[in-house]
Amino acid sequence: MHLLFATSIVPDGALASGYEIANAAIIDALRRAGVRVTVIGFNWPGKPAVDPENTIVLGAIDVRTESASPRQKLAWVAKAMLTGLTFASVKLRVVSDADVRAAIERAGPFDGYVLNSVQFVGAFEGLFGDRPSIFVAHNVEHRSAEENAAAAGSALQRWLFRREARLLEVMEERLCRAARFVFTLAEEDRAALGVASDDRSAVLPLVTRAEAPTKKGPRRIDCDAALIGTWTWQPNRIGLDWFLTKVVPHLRPDFRIRIAGNMPSGVTSAHPGVQFVGRVPDAQAFVRGGAVIPLISTAGSGVQLKTIETFELGLPSVATGRSLRGIGYQPQNCVVTDDPVAFASALEAAAADVRDVDGSAFHGRQVRALDAAVALGLKKLDAVRQGVDA
């Protein structure tokens, strides 16, 4: 079976975000199942596709809102209003339908589409109805947009996020209805998207690496707690704000916290132990330097890749309940609480008595469950392709 994997940004091998890590895991699983996968989408400027022989690149594009000029942001908003598209999808309308259709034809004969999240298919939705499809819902996007609206700092932002939520809800319903099968990354997302039936959907348990991490001996602890993420993404920003304003004030003054990743303007902390370190060359080495990992999700849907990575590495953690969505497993060295005072207390206790565990069993269990879910979706797609009932 040959499938065209339609996505906004094609893999470049860097795995710099949770979205890219999830894409790599899904594509690897499809290929383990014997599927020939051709990827189509855009690449980041200066970052060529990691697998050019099996990738069709539509051009280079930077869709990050935080690095765009005010003029560019205004242009995107205006274009979204004129076209009726979401803000996220309109950024990809730098090529025409005809350009994308010609690129699809260059893929040669293929059997169906894997529509990866809503951004790309939302920009070119009319082009993907000629073959059966699987829709991969990384999140319940309209729910995330509603939460972003509730947390927005201005009336304009609230209005834009509410508009995004309305459009996304209609689009997600349409994509789920048209798809032969839907993959979500968390169990609760199946019901939220109206596809809770096992005949319509399955959850993809993810991994952050192809092989289970090997034990590297005793860790060098550089700080008490280490956090890394794309904090400019609004659901992550909501969690970070909760951590800095609700949890950190309850930590003792000499508790050392290092926070890595792109940071939006205006994020500060009066706590003397908090240090913002920006981008780091080796994300895994950075988190391994923390005595304990705070898993601080309080918004959004889908799965938290940072939780999966922490469990794979066997690192001690303190997690909110929402950080465990999509993961039916809690290691012995993970404390779960949504109470800020209890969260701070658990961080201090874990940092004072560091207890790593072997994460290889968790990784193996995730891979087996991922492969089983992918096989189920492919069976449904193949049945439609052959004109039989599965």
Short mmCIF file of C-alpha atoms in Angstrom, two decimals:
data_model
loop_
_atom_site.label_atom_id
_atom_site.label_comp_id
_atom_site.label_asym_id
_atom_site.label_seq_id
_atom_site.Cartn_x
_atom_site.Cartn_y
_atom_site.Cartn_z
CA MET A 1 0.00 0.00 0.00
CA HIS A 2 1.24 3.47 -0.92
CA LEU A 3 -0.08 6.41 1.15
CA LEU A 4 0.43 10.15 0.73
CA PHE A 5 1.11 11.73 4.14
CA ALA A 6 -0.17 15.31 3.84
CA THR A 7 1.25 17.61 6.51
CA SER A 8 2.05 21.28 7.00
CA ILE A 9 5.79 20.86 7.67
CA VAL A 10 7.73 17.86 6.34
CA PRO A 11 10.16 16.07 8.69
CA ASP A 12 13.70 17.49 8.69
CA GLY A 13 15.12 15.07 11.26
CA ALA A 14 15.58 17.68 13.98
CA LEU A 15 12.57 16.61 16.11
CA ALA A 16 12.54 20.07 17.68
CA SER A 17 8.88 20.02 18.77
CA GLY A 18 6.30 17.59 20.03
CA TYR A 19 4.48 17.81 16.70
CA GLU A 20 7.60 16.72 14.82
CA ILE A 21 8.29 13.90 17.30
CA ALA A 22 4.73 12.61 16.90
CA ASN A 23 4.96 12.77 13.09
CA ALA A 24 8.20 10.76 13.10
CA ALA A 25 6.67 8.09 15.35
CA ILE A 26 3.56 7.78 13.15
CA ILE A 27 5.49 7.63 9.87
CA ASP A 28 7.88 5.04 11.32
CA ALA A 29 4.93 2.92 12.45
CA LEU A 30 3.31 3.08 9.01
CA ARG A 31 6.55 1.95 7.42
CA ARG A 32 6.98 -0.89 9.94
CA ALA A 33 3.53 -2.04 8.79
CA GLY A 34 4.86 -2.32 5.23
CA VAL A 35 3.33 0.89 3.89
CA ARG A 36 5.20 2.98 1.35
CA VAL A 37 4.87 6.54 2.69
CA THR A 38 5.38 9.66 0.58
CA VAL A 39 5.25 12.91 2.54
CA ILE A 40 3.95 16.16 1.02
CA GLY A 41 4.11 19.59 2.61
CA PHE A 42 6.36 22.59 3.22
CA ASN A 43 9.79 22.74 4.81
CA TRP A 44 11.24 25.25 7.25
CA PRO A 45 13.60 27.75 5.55
CA GLY A 46 17.11 26.28 5.46
CA LYS A 47 15.95 22.87 6.75
CA PRO A 48 15.69 20.36 3.90
CA ALA A 49 13.61 17.19 4.17
CA VAL A 50 15.33 14.35 6.03
CA ASP A 51 14.09 11.82 3.42
CA PRO A 52 14.09 13.69 0.09
CA GLU A 53 13.50 10.58 -2.03
CA ASN A 54 10.12 10.05 -0.34
CA THR A 55 9.16 13.71 0.18
CA ILE A 56 7.48 16.27 -2.05
CA VAL A 57 8.31 19.79 -0.86
CA LEU A 58 5.94 22.58 -1.88
CA GLY A 59 8.35 25.31 -0.80
CA ALA A 60 9.99 26.83 2.26
CA ILE A 61 7.80 28.66 4.76
CA ASP A 62 8.01 30.04 8.29
CA VAL A 63 4.57 29.85 9.93
CA ARG A 64 5.60 30.91 13.44
CA THR A 65 3.41 33.74 14.67
CA GLU A 66 5.85 34.84 17.39
CA SER A 67 8.67 35.57 14.92
CA ALA A 68 6.48 37.25 12.29
CA SER A 69 6.49 41.02 11.81
CA PRO A 70 3.39 43.02 12.78
CA ARG A 71 2.77 43.59 9.07
CA GLN A 72 2.87 39.86 8.37
CA LYS A 73 0.51 39.09 11.26
CA LEU A 74 -1.94 41.70 9.99
CA ALA A 75 -1.73 40.24 6.48
CA TRP A 76 -2.52 36.77 7.80
CA VAL A 77 -5.52 38.03 9.78
CA ALA A 78 -6.84 39.98 6.78
CA LYS A 79 -6.42 36.98 4.47
CA ALA A 80 -8.18 34.71 6.97
CA MET A 81 -11.13 37.12 7.11
CA LEU A 82 -11.36 37.32 3.33
CA THR A 83 -11.06 33.59 2.66
CA GLY A 84 -12.99 32.22 5.63
CA LEU A 85 -10.03 30.02 6.56
CA THR A 86 -8.53 29.58 9.99
CA PHE A 87 -5.53 31.69 10.93
CA ALA A 88 -3.36 28.55 11.05
CA SER A 89 -4.39 27.33 7.60
CA VAL A 90 -4.23 30.65 5.80
CA LYS A 91 -0.48 30.86 6.51
CA LEU A 92 -0.02 27.91 4.13
CA ARG A 93 -1.84 29.53 1.22
CA VAL A 94 1.40 30.61 -0.43
CA VAL A 95 0.86 28.20 -3.32
CA SER A 96 -2.26 27.60 -5.38
CA ASP A 97 -4.57 24.59 -5.50
CA ALA A 98 -3.18 23.88 -8.95
CA ASP A 99 0.37 23.78 -7.57
CA VAL A 100 -0.64 21.31 -4.86
CA ARG A 101 -2.66 19.20 -7.29
CA ALA A 102 0.35 18.96 -9.62
CA ALA A 103 2.56 17.97 -6.68
CA ILE A 104 0.09 15.25 -5.69
CA GLU A 105 0.20 13.87 -9.22
CA ARG A 106 4.01 13.71 -8.99
CA ALA A 107 3.64 11.20 -6.18
CA GLY A 108 2.60 8.63 -8.77
CA PRO A 109 -0.04 5.97 -8.17
CA PHE A 110 -1.07 5.82 -4.52
CA ASP A 111 -3.94 4.30 -2.55
CA GLY A 112 -5.01 6.91 -0.06
CA TYR A 113 -4.17 9.88 2.13
CA VAL A 114 -3.03 10.28 5.70
CA LEU A 115 -4.31 13.77 6.56
CA ASN A 116 -2.00 14.87 9.35
CA SER A 117 -3.79 17.40 11.58
CA VAL A 118 -6.06 20.18 10.36
CA GLN A 119 -3.69 22.94 9.22
CA PHE A 120 -2.59 21.65 5.81
CA VAL A 121 -5.81 19.91 4.81
CA GLY A 122 -7.73 22.98 6.00
CA ALA A 123 -5.73 25.15 3.57
CA PHE A 124 -6.32 22.82 0.60
CA GLU A 125 -9.32 20.78 1.70
CA GLY A 126 -10.94 20.38 -1.71
CA LEU A 127 -7.99 18.40 -3.06
CA PHE A 128 -8.19 15.28 -0.89
CA GLY A 129 -11.59 13.78 -1.69
CA ASP A 130 -10.59 11.55 -4.60
CA ARG A 131 -9.19 8.71 -2.46
CA PRO A 132 -9.96 7.21 0.97
CA SER A 133 -8.24 8.87 3.89
CA ILE A 134 -7.11 8.44 7.47
CA PHE A 135 -7.31 11.59 9.58
CA VAL A 136 -4.72 12.07 12.36
CA ALA A 137 -6.10 14.40 15.05
CA HIS A 138 -3.10 15.51 17.10
CA ASN A 139 -5.44 17.53 19.31
CA VAL A 140 -9.08 18.51 19.52
CA GLU A 141 -8.15 21.80 17.95
CA HIS A 142 -11.41 23.63 18.55
CA ARG A 143 -11.23 22.84 22.27
CA SER A 144 -7.68 24.19 22.44
CA ALA A 145 -8.81 27.37 20.64
CA GLU A 146 -11.63 27.81 23.18
CA GLU A 147 -9.14 27.48 26.05
CA ASN A 148 -6.81 29.94 24.33
CA ALA A 149 -9.69 32.41 24.07
CA ALA A 150 -10.43 32.07 27.77
CA ALA A 151 -6.77 32.78 28.61
CA ALA A 152 -6.28 35.58 26.06
CA GLY A 153 -5.04 38.93 27.31
CA SER A 154 -7.02 41.20 25.01
CA ALA A 155 -10.48 41.45 23.50
CA LEU A 156 -9.04 41.14 19.98
CA GLN A 157 -7.19 37.94 20.84
CA ARG A 158 -10.32 36.50 22.45
CA TRP A 159 -12.34 37.30 19.34
CA LEU A 160 -9.72 35.74 17.03
CA PHE A 161 -9.45 32.55 19.10
CA ARG A 162 -13.25 32.24 19.30
CA ARG A 163 -13.48 32.61 15.53
CA GLU A 164 -10.77 29.96 15.18
CA ALA A 165 -12.69 27.63 17.51
CA ARG A 166 -15.93 27.96 15.50
CA LEU A 167 -14.21 27.22 12.20
CA LEU A 168 -12.14 24.39 13.62
CA GLU A 169 -15.14 22.62 15.14
CA VAL A 170 -16.90 22.53 11.77
CA MET A 171 -13.73 21.46 9.98
CA GLU A 172 -12.89 18.68 12.44
CA GLU A 173 -16.43 17.30 12.20
CA ARG A 174 -16.19 17.34 8.40
CA LEU A 175 -12.77 15.64 8.32
CA CYS A 176 -13.82 12.94 10.79
CA ARG A 177 -17.00 12.25 8.82
CA ALA A 178 -15.12 11.95 5.52
CA ALA A 179 -12.24 9.84 6.85
CA ARG A 180 -12.46 6.05 6.80
CA PHE A 181 -10.60 5.98 10.11
CA VAL A 182 -9.41 8.51 12.67
CA PHE A 183 -6.28 8.32 14.79
CA THR A 184 -6.18 10.41 17.98
CA LEU A 185 -3.35 10.72 20.49
CA ALA A 186 -5.53 10.55 23.62
CA GLU A 187 -8.53 8.38 24.50
CA GLU A 188 -10.75 11.29 25.55
CA ASP A 189 -10.23 12.96 22.15
CA ARG A 190 -12.14 10.16 20.40
CA ALA A 191 -15.39 11.08 22.16
CA ALA A 192 -14.71 14.80 21.83
CA LEU A 193 -14.47 14.36 18.05
CA GLY A 194 -17.54 12.11 17.86
CA VAL A 195 -15.64 8.99 16.74
CA ALA A 196 -15.52 6.95 19.94
CA SER A 197 -16.54 3.72 18.17
CA ASP A 198 -13.72 1.19 17.66
CA ASP A 199 -14.92 0.90 14.06
CA ARG A 200 -14.17 4.60 13.52
CA SER A 201 -11.04 5.40 15.51
CA ALA A 202 -8.11 4.28 17.62
CA VAL A 203 -5.59 5.93 19.93
CA LEU A 204 -1.94 6.02 18.84
CA PRO A 205 0.37 5.51 21.84
CA LEU A 206 3.54 7.41 20.90
CA VAL A 207 7.27 7.17 21.53
CA THR A 208 9.87 9.91 21.19
CA ARG A 209 12.61 7.72 19.70
CA ALA A 210 12.86 4.63 17.52
CA GLU A 211 14.82 2.61 20.08
CA ALA A 212 14.46 2.44 23.84
CA PRO A 213 16.97 4.77 25.54
CA THR A 214 19.99 3.01 26.97
CA LYS A 215 21.08 3.62 30.53
CA LYS A 216 24.04 5.99 30.60
CA GLY A 217 25.15 5.45 34.16
CA PRO A 218 24.70 7.93 37.01
CA ARG A 219 23.34 11.29 35.94
CA ARG A 220 25.06 14.60 36.54
CA ILE A 221 22.48 16.76 38.30
CA ASP A 222 22.80 20.43 37.27
CA CYS A 223 19.57 21.78 38.80
CA ASP A 224 16.66 20.73 40.94
CA ALA A 225 14.02 20.93 38.20
CA ALA A 226 14.31 21.16 34.41
CA LEU A 227 11.57 22.19 31.97
CA ILE A 228 11.79 22.44 28.18
CA GLY A 229 9.11 23.25 25.65
CA THR A 230 7.76 25.48 22.92
CA TRP A 231 6.35 28.06 25.31
CA THR A 232 5.11 30.28 22.48
CA TRP A 233 2.44 27.65 21.78
CA GLN A 234 -0.55 28.90 23.76
CA PRO A 235 -1.51 25.67 25.61
CA ASN A 236 2.10 25.31 26.77
CA ARG A 237 2.17 28.97 27.79
CA ILE A 238 -0.97 28.47 29.91
CA GLY A 239 0.73 25.62 31.78
CA LEU A 240 3.92 27.62 32.26
CA ASP A 241 1.99 30.60 33.64
CA TRP A 242 0.25 28.26 36.12
CA PHE A 243 3.59 26.82 37.22
CA LEU A 244 5.33 30.18 37.63
CA THR A 245 2.46 31.95 39.39
CA LYS A 246 0.89 29.15 41.42
CA VAL A 247 3.64 26.58 42.15
CA VAL A 248 6.97 28.41 42.15
CA PRO A 249 6.08 30.83 44.99
CA HIS A 250 5.76 27.81 47.29
CA LEU A 251 9.29 26.53 46.52
CA ARG A 252 12.15 27.38 48.85
CA PRO A 253 14.39 30.25 47.59
CA ASP A 254 17.39 27.99 46.88
CA PHE A 255 15.39 25.55 44.70
CA ARG A 256 17.05 25.76 41.24
CA ILE A 257 14.75 25.70 38.19
CA ARG A 258 16.02 25.89 34.61
CA ILE A 259 13.53 26.53 31.81
CA ALA A 260 14.66 25.99 28.19
CA GLY A 261 12.94 26.72 24.89
CA ASN A 262 11.52 29.65 22.95
CA MET A 263 10.03 32.07 25.47
CA PRO A 264 7.33 34.64 24.64
CA SER A 265 7.84 38.18 25.83
CA GLY A 266 6.57 39.10 29.25
CA VAL A 267 7.33 35.80 31.00
CA THR A 268 9.20 36.47 34.24
CA SER A 269 9.57 35.11 37.76
CA ALA A 270 10.58 36.78 40.99
CA HIS A 271 11.85 33.50 42.40
CA PRO A 272 15.68 33.70 42.72
CA GLY A 273 16.14 30.10 41.57
CA VAL A 274 14.35 30.43 38.22
CA GLN A 275 16.63 30.71 35.19
CA PHE A 276 15.45 31.04 31.58
CA VAL A 277 18.16 29.50 29.38
CA GLY A 278 16.64 29.73 25.88
CA ARG A 279 17.47 27.13 23.25
CA VAL A 280 19.76 24.29 24.29
CA PRO A 281 21.91 22.16 21.93
CA ASP A 282 20.81 18.79 23.36
CA ALA A 283 17.29 18.58 24.79
CA GLN A 284 17.76 15.11 26.26
CA ALA A 285 21.01 16.08 28.00
CA PHE A 286 19.24 19.14 29.38
CA VAL A 287 16.34 17.23 30.95
CA ARG A 288 18.70 14.56 32.28
CA GLY A 289 20.42 17.34 34.19
CA GLY A 290 17.30 18.02 36.26
CA ALA A 291 16.81 16.10 39.49
CA VAL A 292 13.06 16.10 38.81
CA ILE A 293 10.93 16.99 35.78
CA PRO A 294 7.77 19.10 36.34
CA LEU A 295 5.04 18.05 33.88
CA ILE A 296 2.81 21.10 33.98
CA SER A 297 0.09 20.81 31.33
CA THR A 298 -3.17 22.49 32.34
CA ALA A 299 -4.71 23.09 28.90
CA GLY A 300 -4.95 21.59 25.45
CA SER A 301 -5.80 18.11 24.23
CA GLY A 302 -3.88 15.28 22.60
CA VAL A 303 -0.90 13.75 24.34
CA GLN A 304 2.05 15.35 26.13
CA LEU A 305 5.25 14.19 24.40
CA LYS A 306 7.33 15.55 27.30
CA THR A 307 5.54 13.12 29.60
CA ILE A 308 6.33 10.22 27.28
CA GLU A 309 9.98 11.23 27.02
CA THR A 310 10.28 11.57 30.80
CA PHE A 311 8.82 8.07 31.29
CA GLU A 312 11.07 6.61 28.56
CA LEU A 313 14.13 8.06 30.29
CA GLY A 314 12.92 6.86 33.69
CA LEU A 315 13.31 10.31 35.26
CA PRO A 316 11.49 11.37 38.45
CA SER A 317 8.54 13.67 37.78
CA VAL A 318 5.68 15.56 39.33
CA ALA A 319 2.70 15.83 36.98
CA THR A 320 -0.67 17.48 36.72
CA GLY A 321 -3.51 15.12 35.89
CA ARG A 322 -3.76 16.66 32.44
CA SER A 323 -0.12 15.85 31.71
CA LEU A 324 -1.02 12.15 31.77
CA ARG A 325 -3.82 12.36 29.20
CA GLY A 326 -3.40 9.69 26.54
CA ILE A 327 -1.07 7.64 28.76
CA GLY A 328 -2.46 4.72 30.71
CA TYR A 329 0.65 4.27 32.82
CA GLN A 330 2.23 5.96 35.83
CA PRO A 331 5.74 4.95 36.91
CA GLN A 332 6.62 4.63 40.59
CA ASN A 333 8.70 7.82 40.52
CA CYS A 334 5.87 10.02 39.18
CA VAL A 335 3.68 11.96 41.65
CA VAL A 336 0.38 13.29 40.28
CA THR A 337 -1.33 16.34 41.80
CA ASP A 338 -3.15 19.44 40.60
CA ASP A 339 -2.77 21.29 43.89
CA PRO A 340 -0.01 23.93 43.59
CA VAL A 341 1.19 23.59 47.19
CA ALA A 342 1.31 19.79 46.97
CA PHE A 343 3.02 20.08 43.58
CA ALA A 344 5.78 22.27 45.06
CA SER A 345 6.20 19.95 48.04
CA ALA A 346 6.49 16.90 45.78
CA LEU A 347 9.13 18.64 43.64
CA GLU A 348 11.25 19.39 46.70
CA ALA A 349 10.90 15.82 47.99
CA ALA A 350 11.81 14.27 44.61
CA ALA A 351 14.84 16.55 44.17
CA ALA A 352 16.09 15.62 47.64
CA ASP A 353 15.88 11.88 46.94
CA VAL A 354 16.45 11.25 43.22
CA ARG A 355 15.09 7.88 42.10
CA ASP A 356 15.41 6.96 38.43
CA VAL A 357 13.69 3.87 37.00
CA ASP A 358 14.19 1.74 33.87
CA GLY A 359 12.02 3.22 31.11
CA SER A 360 12.67 0.55 28.46
CA ALA A 361 9.60 -1.51 29.39
CA PHE A 362 7.38 1.56 28.96
CA HIS A 363 8.94 2.28 25.56
CA GLY A 364 8.42 -1.30 24.38
CA ARG A 365 4.80 -1.34 25.53
CA GLN A 366 4.13 1.93 23.67
CA VAL A 367 5.65 0.64 20.41
CA ARG A 368 3.61 -2.58 20.48
CA ALA A 369 0.38 -0.69 21.14
CA LEU A 370 1.21 1.87 18.44
CA ASP A 371 1.81 -0.83 15.84
CA ALA A 372 -1.46 -2.58 16.75
CA ALA A 373 -3.46 0.64 16.40
CA VAL A 374 -1.86 1.50 13.05
CA ALA A 375 -2.61 -2.02 11.76
CA LEU A 376 -6.28 -1.57 12.67
CA GLY A 377 -6.55 1.71 10.77
CA LEU A 378 -4.78 0.31 7.74
CA LYS A 379 -7.14 -2.67 7.68
CA LYS A 380 -10.13 -0.32 7.55
CA LEU A 381 -8.55 1.77 4.82
CA ASP A 382 -7.62 -1.28 2.75
CA ALA A 383 -11.16 -2.63 3.02
CA VAL A 384 -12.55 0.60 1.53
CA ARG A 385 -9.88 0.53 -1.17
CA GLN A 386 -10.91 -2.98 -2.15
CA GLY A 387 -14.62 -2.26 -1.86
CA VAL A 388 -15.34 -4.71 0.97
CA ASP A 389 -16.60 -4.38 4.55
CA ALA A 390 -14.02 -4.62 7.35
#
